[in-house]
Short mmCIF file of C-alpha atoms and ligand atoms in Angstrom, two decimals:
data_model
loop_
_atom_site.label_atom_id
_atom_site.label_comp_id
_atom_site.label_asym_id
_atom_site.label_seq_id
_atom_site.Cartn_x
_atom_site.Cartn_y
_atom_site.Cartn_z
CA MET P 1 118.83 68.50 85.69
CA THR P 2 120.00 64.90 85.31
CA ASP P 3 123.20 64.62 83.27
CA LYS P 4 123.02 63.19 79.78
CA ARG P 5 124.39 59.69 80.51
CA THR P 6 122.28 59.16 83.63
CA LEU P 7 119.20 60.38 81.78
CA LEU P 8 119.77 58.09 78.80
CA ASP P 9 120.27 55.16 81.19
CA GLN P 10 116.80 55.84 82.64
CA VAL P 11 115.01 55.65 79.29
CA PRO P 12 113.54 52.25 78.39
CA THR P 13 114.80 51.13 75.00
CA GLY P 14 112.67 48.05 74.34
CA ILE P 15 109.12 47.57 73.17
CA TRP P 16 106.92 49.02 75.94
CA LEU P 17 104.39 46.26 76.60
CA SER P 18 102.40 45.68 79.75
CA ASN P 19 104.28 48.47 81.56
CA THR P 20 107.65 46.80 80.99
CA SER P 21 110.37 47.14 78.42
CA VAL P 22 110.98 43.95 76.43
CA ASP P 23 113.22 43.03 73.52
CA ALA P 24 111.64 43.03 70.08
CA ILE P 25 110.50 39.62 68.89
CA THR P 26 112.41 40.47 65.71
CA GLY P 27 115.58 40.56 67.84
CA LYS P 28 116.56 43.72 65.94
CA THR P 29 117.53 47.16 67.20
CA PHE P 30 118.26 50.52 65.58
CA GLU P 31 120.41 53.47 66.52
CA VAL P 32 119.05 56.81 67.72
CA ILE P 33 121.39 59.62 66.70
CA ASP P 34 122.20 63.03 68.15
CA PRO P 35 121.69 65.27 65.08
CA ALA P 36 124.15 67.84 66.47
CA THR P 37 127.07 65.40 66.38
CA GLY P 38 126.02 62.20 64.61
CA ASP P 39 126.85 60.28 67.83
CA VAL P 40 124.73 57.28 68.79
CA LEU P 41 122.54 58.04 71.82
CA ALA P 42 120.85 54.68 72.23
CA GLU P 43 119.99 51.36 70.59
CA VAL P 44 116.23 50.91 70.50
CA ALA P 45 114.13 47.82 69.76
CA ASP P 46 113.07 47.61 66.11
CA GLY P 47 109.57 46.21 66.41
CA GLY P 48 107.96 44.15 63.68
CA ARG P 49 104.67 42.49 62.90
CA GLU P 50 104.65 40.14 65.92
CA ASP P 51 105.51 42.99 68.30
CA ALA P 52 102.66 45.07 66.93
CA LEU P 53 100.25 42.16 67.37
CA ALA P 54 101.46 41.62 70.95
CA ALA P 55 100.68 45.29 71.62
CA LEU P 56 97.20 44.87 70.17
CA ASP P 57 96.65 41.73 72.27
CA GLY P 58 97.54 43.76 75.36
CA ALA P 59 95.36 46.70 74.35
CA THR P 60 92.40 44.44 73.60
CA GLU P 61 92.75 42.76 76.97
CA ALA P 62 93.16 46.02 78.91
CA GLY P 63 90.50 47.95 76.97
CA PRO P 64 87.23 46.88 78.66
CA ALA P 65 88.50 47.49 82.20
CA TRP P 66 89.93 50.85 81.20
CA ALA P 67 86.65 51.86 79.54
CA ALA P 68 84.83 50.84 82.72
CA THR P 69 87.23 52.74 85.00
CA PRO P 70 85.38 55.72 86.47
CA PRO P 71 86.17 58.87 84.46
CA ARG P 72 87.38 60.56 87.66
CA GLU P 73 90.02 57.82 88.11
CA ARG P 74 91.11 58.06 84.47
CA ALA P 75 91.31 61.82 84.94
CA GLU P 76 93.46 61.49 88.02
CA ILE P 77 95.96 59.24 86.29
CA LEU P 78 96.23 61.77 83.46
CA ARG P 79 96.59 64.58 85.98
CA SER P 80 99.35 62.68 87.81
CA ALA P 81 101.13 62.12 84.49
CA PHE P 82 100.89 65.87 83.81
CA GLU P 83 102.44 66.57 87.20
CA GLU P 84 105.21 64.03 86.78
CA VAL P 85 106.13 65.24 83.27
CA THR P 86 106.14 68.79 84.62
CA ARG P 87 108.29 67.77 87.59
CA ARG P 88 110.71 66.11 85.17
CA ARG P 89 110.53 69.01 82.73
CA ASP P 90 114.28 69.43 82.41
CA ASP P 91 114.84 65.71 81.79
CA PHE P 92 112.22 65.61 79.03
CA ALA P 93 113.62 68.81 77.55
CA LEU P 94 117.19 67.52 77.45
CA LEU P 95 116.06 64.22 75.97
CA MET P 96 114.17 65.98 73.19
CA THR P 97 117.08 68.26 72.43
CA LEU P 98 119.40 65.26 72.33
CA GLU P 99 117.35 63.19 69.91
CA MET P 100 115.64 65.93 67.89
CA GLY P 101 118.08 68.85 67.98
CA LYS P 102 115.90 71.84 68.90
CA ILE P 103 117.35 74.33 71.37
CA LEU P 104 116.74 73.62 75.04
CA SER P 105 114.47 76.61 75.66
CA GLU P 106 112.17 75.35 72.88
CA SER P 107 112.24 71.84 74.32
CA VAL P 108 111.22 73.30 77.67
CA GLY P 109 108.40 75.09 75.83
CA GLU P 110 107.33 71.81 74.27
CA VAL P 111 107.27 70.07 77.65
CA THR P 112 104.90 72.75 78.94
CA TYR P 113 102.78 72.53 75.79
CA GLY P 114 102.86 68.72 75.60
CA ALA P 115 102.13 68.17 79.30
CA GLU P 116 99.19 70.56 79.05
CA PHE P 117 97.33 68.09 76.81
CA LEU P 118 97.45 65.63 79.72
CA ARG P 119 96.02 68.20 82.13
CA TRP P 120 93.48 69.52 79.63
CA PHE P 121 92.14 66.04 78.82
CA SER P 122 92.17 65.03 82.49
CA GLU P 123 89.64 67.84 82.84
CA GLU P 124 87.67 66.74 79.76
CA ALA P 125 87.51 63.08 80.94
CA VAL P 126 84.84 63.99 83.50
CA ARG P 127 82.76 66.04 81.06
CA ILE P 128 81.85 63.42 78.45
CA ALA P 129 78.18 64.13 77.95
CA GLY P 130 75.32 62.64 75.95
CA ARG P 131 71.81 64.05 75.77
CA THR P 132 68.18 63.07 75.90
CA ALA P 133 65.10 64.33 74.11
CA THR P 134 61.47 63.40 73.96
CA ALA P 135 60.79 61.69 70.65
CA PRO P 136 58.67 64.05 68.53
CA ALA P 137 56.09 61.30 68.00
CA GLY P 138 55.64 61.07 71.75
CA ASN P 139 56.47 57.37 71.79
CA GLY P 140 59.51 57.44 74.03
CA GLU P 141 62.86 59.06 74.57
CA ILE P 142 65.86 59.61 72.37
CA VAL P 143 68.87 58.84 74.54
CA VAL P 144 72.31 59.63 73.09
CA VAL P 145 75.40 58.33 74.83
CA LYS P 146 79.10 58.61 74.04
CA GLU P 147 81.30 55.51 74.26
CA PRO P 148 85.02 54.93 73.75
CA VAL P 149 85.82 54.02 70.15
CA GLY P 150 88.13 51.20 71.31
CA PRO P 151 91.76 50.19 70.76
CA SER P 152 93.52 53.10 69.06
CA TYR P 153 96.79 53.40 67.19
CA ALA P 154 98.84 56.60 67.05
CA ILE P 155 101.67 57.25 64.60
CA THR P 156 103.71 60.34 65.47
CA PRO P 157 106.37 62.46 63.74
CA TRP P 158 109.80 63.48 65.01
CA ASN P 159 109.41 67.24 65.12
CA PHE P 160 107.49 67.44 68.42
CA PRO P 161 108.40 64.12 70.05
CA LEU P 162 106.35 64.74 73.20
CA ALA P 163 103.45 66.96 72.20
CA MET P 164 102.42 65.03 69.08
CA GLY P 165 102.08 62.01 71.36
CA THR P 166 100.27 63.64 74.29
CA ARG P 167 97.83 65.39 71.92
CA LYS P 168 96.61 61.87 71.01
CA ILE P 169 97.27 59.89 74.21
CA GLY P 170 95.52 62.49 76.41
CA PRO P 171 92.12 62.34 74.69
CA ALA P 172 92.32 58.58 74.01
CA LEU P 173 92.95 57.72 77.66
CA ALA P 174 90.42 60.31 78.84
CA ALA P 175 87.78 58.75 76.59
CA GLY P 176 88.55 55.24 77.87
CA CYS P 177 90.52 53.89 74.91
CA PRO P 178 93.77 51.91 75.12
CA MET P 179 96.45 53.36 72.87
CA ILE P 180 99.33 51.85 70.92
CA VAL P 181 101.93 54.41 69.84
CA LYS P 182 104.45 54.10 67.05
CA PRO P 183 106.85 57.00 67.56
CA ALA P 184 109.01 58.35 64.75
CA GLU P 185 112.22 56.38 64.25
CA ASP P 186 114.39 59.48 64.77
CA THR P 187 112.89 60.31 68.19
CA PRO P 188 111.51 57.27 70.04
CA LEU P 189 113.18 58.01 73.39
CA THR P 190 110.85 60.79 74.55
CA MET P 191 107.79 58.59 73.98
CA LEU P 192 109.40 55.65 75.79
CA LEU P 193 110.17 57.84 78.80
CA LEU P 194 106.61 59.15 78.75
CA ALA P 195 105.26 55.58 78.78
CA LYS P 196 107.40 54.84 81.84
CA VAL P 197 106.03 57.95 83.55
CA PHE P 198 102.49 56.71 82.92
CA ALA P 199 103.37 53.35 84.47
CA ASP P 200 104.96 55.12 87.45
CA VAL P 201 101.74 57.06 88.11
CA GLY P 202 99.56 53.95 88.02
CA LEU P 203 98.26 53.49 84.48
CA PRO P 204 97.20 49.82 84.24
CA PRO P 205 99.34 47.53 82.04
CA GLY P 206 98.32 47.35 78.37
CA VAL P 207 96.51 50.70 78.29
CA LEU P 208 99.51 52.46 76.74
CA THR P 209 102.04 50.53 74.65
CA VAL P 210 104.88 51.87 72.53
CA VAL P 211 106.22 49.95 69.57
CA PRO P 212 109.23 51.72 68.10
CA THR P 213 110.42 50.60 64.70
CA LYS P 214 112.76 51.80 62.01
CA THR P 215 112.36 49.13 59.39
CA GLY P 216 108.81 48.01 60.07
CA ALA P 217 106.55 51.10 60.04
CA ALA P 218 104.63 50.11 56.93
CA GLU P 219 104.33 46.44 57.95
CA GLN P 220 103.34 47.25 61.52
CA SER P 221 100.65 49.66 60.41
CA ALA P 222 99.32 47.31 57.77
CA VAL P 223 99.03 44.41 60.20
CA LEU P 224 97.34 46.49 62.91
CA MET P 225 94.99 48.27 60.55
CA SER P 226 93.82 45.06 58.95
CA ASP P 227 93.00 43.54 62.36
CA ARG P 228 89.34 43.95 63.26
CA ARG P 229 90.19 44.55 66.94
CA LEU P 230 91.74 47.95 66.13
CA ARG P 231 89.10 50.69 65.82
CA LYS P 232 90.98 53.94 65.37
CA VAL P 233 94.11 55.35 63.77
CA SER P 234 95.42 58.82 64.52
CA PHE P 235 98.35 60.03 62.44
CA THR P 236 100.52 63.13 62.40
CA GLY P 237 103.01 63.36 59.58
CA SER P 238 103.32 63.93 55.88
CA THR P 239 100.35 64.09 53.54
CA GLY P 240 101.78 61.25 51.44
CA VAL P 241 101.83 58.77 54.32
CA GLY P 242 98.51 60.14 55.63
CA SER P 243 96.66 59.44 52.41
CA LEU P 244 98.20 55.96 52.26
CA LEU P 245 96.85 55.30 55.76
CA ILE P 246 93.41 56.63 54.82
CA ARG P 247 93.33 54.14 51.95
CA GLN P 248 94.52 51.41 54.30
CA SER P 249 91.82 52.29 56.84
CA ALA P 250 89.06 51.51 54.34
CA ASP P 251 89.04 47.72 54.70
CA GLN P 252 88.18 47.77 58.40
CA VAL P 253 86.25 51.07 58.10
CA LEU P 254 88.48 52.58 60.77
CA SER P 255 87.91 55.94 62.35
CA THR P 256 90.83 58.17 61.28
CA SER P 257 92.27 61.45 62.50
CA MET P 258 94.88 62.95 60.20
CA GLU P 259 97.13 65.91 61.00
CA LEU P 260 99.17 66.33 57.85
CA GLY P 261 101.49 68.76 56.12
CA GLY P 262 101.13 72.50 55.60
CA ASN P 263 102.30 75.32 53.33
CA ALA P 264 101.45 78.29 55.53
CA PRO P 265 101.18 81.77 54.08
CA PHE P 266 102.40 84.66 56.24
CA ILE P 267 100.93 87.94 54.97
CA VAL P 268 102.08 91.40 56.05
CA PHE P 269 99.73 94.18 54.95
CA ASP P 270 101.03 97.74 54.57
CA ASP P 271 99.09 98.93 57.63
CA ALA P 272 100.68 96.29 59.91
CA ASP P 273 102.78 97.04 62.96
CA LEU P 274 106.15 96.30 61.39
CA ALA P 275 107.99 95.39 64.59
CA ALA P 276 105.20 93.00 65.60
CA ALA P 277 105.25 91.46 62.10
CA VAL P 278 109.01 90.86 62.29
CA ASP P 279 108.64 89.27 65.75
CA GLY P 280 105.77 87.18 64.41
CA ALA P 281 107.84 86.10 61.41
CA MET P 282 110.67 84.98 63.67
CA ALA P 283 108.24 82.93 65.74
CA ALA P 284 106.29 81.49 62.82
CA LYS P 285 109.41 80.56 60.86
CA MET P 286 112.24 79.90 63.28
CA ARG P 287 110.43 78.10 66.10
CA ASN P 288 111.57 74.47 66.05
CA GLY P 289 114.16 75.44 63.43
CA GLY P 290 111.37 75.76 60.89
CA GLU P 291 110.58 72.06 61.30
CA ALA P 292 106.92 72.56 62.15
CA CYS P 293 103.81 71.80 60.13
CA THR P 294 102.56 75.23 61.20
CA ALA P 295 105.78 76.98 60.09
CA ALA P 296 105.33 79.96 57.78
CA ASN P 297 106.39 78.67 54.37
CA ARG P 298 105.50 81.53 52.00
CA PHE P 299 105.88 85.14 53.10
CA PHE P 300 103.79 87.74 51.23
CA VAL P 301 104.80 91.29 52.12
CA HIS P 302 103.03 94.33 50.71
CA ARG P 303 105.24 96.06 48.16
CA GLY P 304 104.93 99.33 50.10
CA ILE P 305 106.76 97.98 53.17
CA ALA P 306 108.96 95.21 51.76
CA ASP P 307 112.02 97.50 51.70
CA ARG P 308 111.71 97.89 55.49
CA PHE P 309 110.54 94.36 56.37
CA VAL P 310 113.25 92.47 54.45
CA PRO P 311 116.28 94.19 56.08
CA ALA P 312 114.67 94.11 59.53
CA LEU P 313 114.07 90.35 59.32
CA THR P 314 117.48 89.74 57.73
CA ALA P 315 119.14 91.50 60.68
CA ARG P 316 117.29 89.26 63.14
CA LEU P 317 118.33 86.12 61.25
CA ASP P 318 121.94 87.32 61.00
CA ALA P 319 122.05 87.72 64.77
CA MET P 320 121.19 84.06 65.41
CA THR P 321 123.84 81.67 66.71
CA VAL P 322 123.76 78.20 65.17
CA GLY P 323 124.96 75.34 67.36
CA PRO P 324 123.98 72.24 69.33
CA GLY P 325 120.63 72.79 71.02
CA TYR P 326 122.02 71.93 74.45
CA ASP P 327 124.80 74.57 74.23
CA ALA P 328 123.95 77.78 76.08
CA GLY P 329 123.83 80.57 73.54
CA SER P 330 122.56 78.51 70.58
CA ASP P 331 119.51 80.05 68.92
CA LEU P 332 119.17 77.42 66.20
CA GLY P 333 119.99 73.72 66.44
CA PRO P 334 120.59 71.15 63.68
CA LEU P 335 118.01 69.72 61.31
CA ILE P 336 116.76 66.26 62.19
CA ASN P 337 118.95 64.20 59.87
CA GLY P 338 121.12 64.20 56.78
CA LYS P 339 118.19 63.54 54.47
CA GLN P 340 116.37 66.61 55.70
CA LEU P 341 119.55 68.69 55.42
CA ASP P 342 119.98 67.54 51.80
CA ARG P 343 116.33 68.40 51.07
CA VAL P 344 116.54 71.93 52.46
CA ALA P 345 119.89 72.57 50.76
CA ALA P 346 118.54 71.29 47.43
CA LEU P 347 115.45 73.52 47.65
CA VAL P 348 117.58 76.62 48.34
CA ASP P 349 120.20 75.72 45.71
CA GLY P 350 117.41 75.17 43.18
CA ALA P 351 115.78 78.52 43.95
CA VAL P 352 119.14 80.30 43.68
CA ALA P 353 119.86 78.61 40.38
CA ASP P 354 116.43 79.86 39.23
CA GLY P 355 117.39 83.47 40.06
CA ALA P 356 116.59 83.99 43.77
CA THR P 357 118.48 86.67 45.71
CA VAL P 358 120.15 85.47 48.94
CA HIS P 359 120.03 88.07 51.74
CA THR P 360 121.61 85.82 54.36
CA GLY P 361 122.59 82.16 54.71
CA GLY P 362 122.03 79.94 51.70
CA ARG P 363 124.90 77.47 52.18
CA ARG P 364 124.89 74.30 54.25
CA ILE P 365 127.29 74.19 57.16
CA ASP P 366 129.92 71.47 57.16
CA GLY P 367 129.46 68.62 59.67
CA PRO P 368 129.58 67.02 62.09
CA GLY P 369 125.88 67.46 62.64
CA PHE P 370 123.13 68.49 60.25
CA PHE P 371 123.22 72.29 60.46
CA TYR P 372 121.70 74.75 58.01
CA PRO P 373 121.97 78.51 58.63
CA PRO P 374 119.07 80.97 58.89
CA THR P 375 118.41 81.96 55.29
CA LEU P 376 116.35 84.64 53.58
CA LEU P 377 115.53 84.62 49.86
CA THR P 378 113.65 87.05 47.63
CA ASP P 379 113.01 87.12 43.85
CA VAL P 380 112.05 83.45 43.76
CA PRO P 381 110.25 82.79 40.47
CA VAL P 382 106.61 81.71 40.50
CA GLY P 383 106.28 77.94 40.43
CA ASP P 384 109.66 77.27 42.02
CA PRO P 385 109.59 74.08 44.16
CA ILE P 386 110.54 76.03 47.30
CA LEU P 387 107.18 77.83 47.05
CA LEU P 388 105.22 74.64 46.54
CA GLU P 389 106.76 72.23 49.06
CA GLU P 390 107.00 72.33 52.82
CA ILE P 391 110.54 73.60 53.43
CA PHE P 392 110.81 72.25 56.98
CA GLY P 393 113.94 74.27 57.67
CA PRO P 394 115.10 77.78 58.70
CA VAL P 395 114.53 79.34 55.30
CA VAL P 396 112.41 82.46 54.74
CA VAL P 397 111.13 83.05 51.20
CA ILE P 398 109.59 86.49 50.65
CA GLN P 399 107.35 87.53 47.78
CA THR P 400 105.62 90.90 47.41
CA PHE P 401 102.00 91.72 46.60
CA ASP P 402 99.95 94.77 45.71
CA ASP P 403 96.37 94.07 46.68
CA GLU P 404 94.30 92.02 49.07
CA ALA P 405 92.37 89.93 46.53
CA ASP P 406 95.61 88.93 44.82
CA VAL P 407 97.36 87.88 48.04
CA ILE P 408 94.36 85.84 49.16
CA ALA P 409 94.22 84.05 45.83
CA ARG P 410 97.94 83.30 45.98
CA SER P 411 97.74 82.18 49.61
CA ASN P 412 94.93 79.75 48.80
CA ASP P 413 96.64 78.42 45.68
CA THR P 414 97.90 75.24 47.34
CA ASP P 415 96.51 71.82 48.20
CA TYR P 416 97.38 72.41 51.84
CA GLY P 417 95.22 74.19 54.41
CA LEU P 418 96.72 73.96 57.89
CA ALA P 419 98.03 77.21 59.45
CA SER P 420 98.01 80.73 58.01
CA TYR P 421 99.04 84.10 59.41
CA PHE P 422 98.43 87.74 58.61
CA PHE P 423 99.32 91.09 60.10
CA THR P 424 97.12 94.17 59.78
CA ASN P 425 95.69 96.88 62.02
CA ASP P 426 92.45 97.16 60.04
CA LEU P 427 89.60 95.39 61.86
CA ASN P 428 87.40 95.11 58.78
CA ARG P 429 90.26 93.49 56.93
CA VAL P 430 90.77 91.07 59.81
CA LYS P 431 87.24 89.75 59.39
CA ARG P 432 87.43 89.63 55.59
CA VAL P 433 90.81 87.96 55.29
CA ALA P 434 90.25 85.49 58.15
CA SER P 435 87.15 84.17 56.43
CA ALA P 436 88.69 84.18 52.95
CA LEU P 437 91.74 82.10 53.89
CA GLU P 438 91.08 78.41 53.18
CA TYR P 439 92.92 77.18 56.25
CA GLY P 440 91.95 75.31 59.40
CA MET P 441 93.83 77.82 61.58
CA VAL P 442 94.40 81.54 61.14
CA GLY P 443 96.77 83.60 63.28
CA VAL P 444 95.99 87.33 63.34
CA ASN P 445 98.88 89.58 64.38
CA ARG P 446 100.71 86.64 65.94
CA GLY P 447 103.21 84.03 64.84
CA VAL P 448 102.35 81.20 67.25
CA ILE P 449 98.83 79.82 67.37
CA SER P 450 99.01 76.35 68.96
CA ASP P 451 97.11 76.12 72.23
CA PRO P 452 95.96 72.89 73.92
CA ALA P 453 92.65 74.58 74.71
CA ALA P 454 92.00 75.41 71.05
CA PRO P 455 91.25 73.10 68.13
CA PHE P 456 94.23 72.09 65.99
CA CYS P 457 92.92 71.25 62.56
CA GLY P 458 93.59 71.39 58.86
CA VAL P 459 91.44 71.42 55.72
CA LYS P 460 92.09 70.15 52.18
CA HIS P 461 95.24 67.97 52.09
CA SER P 462 96.23 69.05 55.61
CA GLY P 463 93.99 66.70 57.44
CA LEU P 464 90.81 65.28 58.86
CA GLY P 465 89.52 65.78 62.37
CA VAL P 466 90.47 67.94 65.30
CA GLU P 467 93.04 67.59 68.06
CA GLY P 468 93.03 69.54 71.32
CA GLY P 469 90.35 71.85 72.65
CA VAL P 470 86.92 70.67 73.67
CA ASP P 471 86.53 68.85 70.35
CA GLY P 472 89.67 66.70 70.65
CA ILE P 473 88.10 63.99 72.78
CA ASP P 474 85.31 63.40 70.23
CA GLU P 475 87.85 61.73 67.93
CA TYR P 476 87.98 58.86 70.46
CA LEU P 477 84.25 58.59 71.14
CA THR P 478 81.42 57.01 69.21
CA THR P 479 77.78 58.02 69.40
CA LYS P 480 75.15 55.51 70.44
CA TYR P 481 71.42 56.18 70.17
CA ILE P 482 69.14 54.30 72.52
CA ALA P 483 65.46 54.43 71.57
CA LEU P 484 63.84 54.21 74.96
CA THR P 485 60.23 53.28 75.40
CA PRO P 486 59.37 52.86 79.07
CA THR P 487 57.22 49.80 79.65
CA SER P 488 54.37 50.09 82.06
CA VAL P 489 54.91 47.50 84.77
P1 NAD M 1 106.38 61.08 57.82
O1 NAD M 1 105.02 61.05 57.26
O2 NAD M 1 107.49 60.60 57.00
O3 NAD M 1 106.44 60.23 59.16
C1 NAD M 1 105.52 60.39 60.19
C2 NAD M 1 105.37 59.06 60.89
O4 NAD M 1 104.83 58.12 59.99
C3 NAD M 1 106.67 58.47 61.41
O5 NAD M 1 106.42 57.87 62.66
C4 NAD M 1 106.99 57.43 60.37
O6 NAD M 1 107.76 56.36 60.86
C5 NAD M 1 105.61 56.93 60.02
N1 NAD M 1 105.49 56.28 58.72
C6 NAD M 1 106.20 56.51 57.59
N2 NAD M 1 105.75 55.70 56.60
C7 NAD M 1 104.75 54.95 57.12
C8 NAD M 1 103.88 53.94 56.60
N3 NAD M 1 103.97 53.53 55.33
N4 NAD M 1 102.96 53.42 57.43
C9 NAD M 1 102.87 53.83 58.70
N5 NAD M 1 103.66 54.76 59.26
C10 NAD M 1 104.58 55.33 58.47
O7 NAD M 1 106.58 62.56 58.31
P2 NAD M 1 107.84 63.15 59.09
O8 NAD M 1 108.89 63.44 58.10
O9 NAD M 1 108.21 62.30 60.26
O10 NAD M 1 107.20 64.48 59.70
C11 NAD M 1 107.10 65.63 58.97
C12 NAD M 1 105.71 65.79 58.42
O11 NAD M 1 104.75 65.79 59.47
C13 NAD M 1 105.54 67.11 57.72
O12 NAD M 1 104.85 66.94 56.53
C14 NAD M 1 104.72 67.92 58.70
O13 NAD M 1 104.00 68.95 58.15
C15 NAD M 1 103.88 66.88 59.32
N6 NAD M 1 103.40 67.33 60.62
C16 NAD M 1 102.07 67.62 60.72
C17 NAD M 1 101.57 68.06 61.93
C18 NAD M 1 100.11 68.39 62.06
O14 NAD M 1 99.61 68.37 63.17
N7 NAD M 1 99.40 68.66 61.00
C19 NAD M 1 102.40 68.18 63.04
C20 NAD M 1 103.75 67.86 62.89
C21 NAD M 1 104.22 67.41 61.67
#
């Protein structure tokens, strides 16, 4: 593995335009911080309106040639990027741990997961299919073709700095669309290194640009989304920003894909395999330090087994070591920043003030760094904010239930509808509960569901559209109907 300083020196820190790193036209930069120490890792260009427009100029120029590039060649560039990211797995993992905080083994897992979108969509690039039919009236043929939607804009969050990018870049490039990426201000370095990898493996200039910004996210998005050359926006982040972008997309009637927040229920029925449910809870809650849109947010445990489940999970949380993600032996890294630490601490403090019982954790850890311990609460009163909001931290909140209809009603009593989980050994219940849960994704007897080969999708306030799987490329394609009447010559 490359050492930290050498690695950071290899990461471009400007605006990534035309396969080169350039200073922001604004002349401004911002600091990227190591959340485990508060140390500055890098100074990155703080792009503004003119930088965003320069990226769109480049994308518009590069777009037609990229769309006309044979799918096999597009596929091979994506495949080469997959191989290069995989070859540099340890560098990407260290970089993510440095800027985002998650433990190294999870960063390695994200490299595998994130790179897989490049391989998966390299395989989908050569399978973009239309169809033909004889017109029922017998007057010709109905020919349906798929075409790239055009210049696309991706806005990504900080919690999965690589995978949230590749899940959009993979299908966009496979479909023949140039892509402009605005990475999250806390974690721009991973995306900048990825852009360099794409240039190294031969992606033509202008097809992928990265415009980091800290102060200009709203301005950049507004200027791009009001420009008629942009045709698509794909966003992963909070529901608040997502609905703002949907409103903003109306003027140019932009295609939008929205992967937004969640409030996942995690249900343990009394016939569940308890050990598997505890393992699943650890995965669904503690992966990524709880900072995942798919993270279990509300645990519902059947009253008959709660007195075994709660101590078993508490013991697992107690055994975790909190520390910098790059230290061997750390099981849980810091939260992303001080604001997030304050949020999590305030939610727990509020619940405790409202009468919650703390089984472990419950108090923020003094700095440096933004650490919060694994925490387990019970007896949280109905309506408490910690049950309504995405916690986005290592905090388990357990409620009990008595019957299936009640737990389904409580699980669905939220505006969100992203991931959900339940544990049972009853096959009939599996079918019933899976269809009753109003969620885009349902995990049955497992705590991790994301898979590049499967659709990632939310309903209600959790999103619009699908990423990954065979459907993911459709978000970057439009349908054209050609009414074909052969002339007799
Ligand atoms: P966020 O919405 O604050 O930020 C996400 C991105 O949007 C960042 O790049 C940010 O700079 C940008 N942004 C903020 N305001 C903007 C504006 N006015 N115009 C344009 N861009 C703007 O979310 P976050 O705190 O970075 O990420 C956490 C959220 O993301 C959580 O709600 C989580 O559930 C969600 N998330 C969802 C998925 C999913 O696939 N559904 C995956 C990961 C995270």
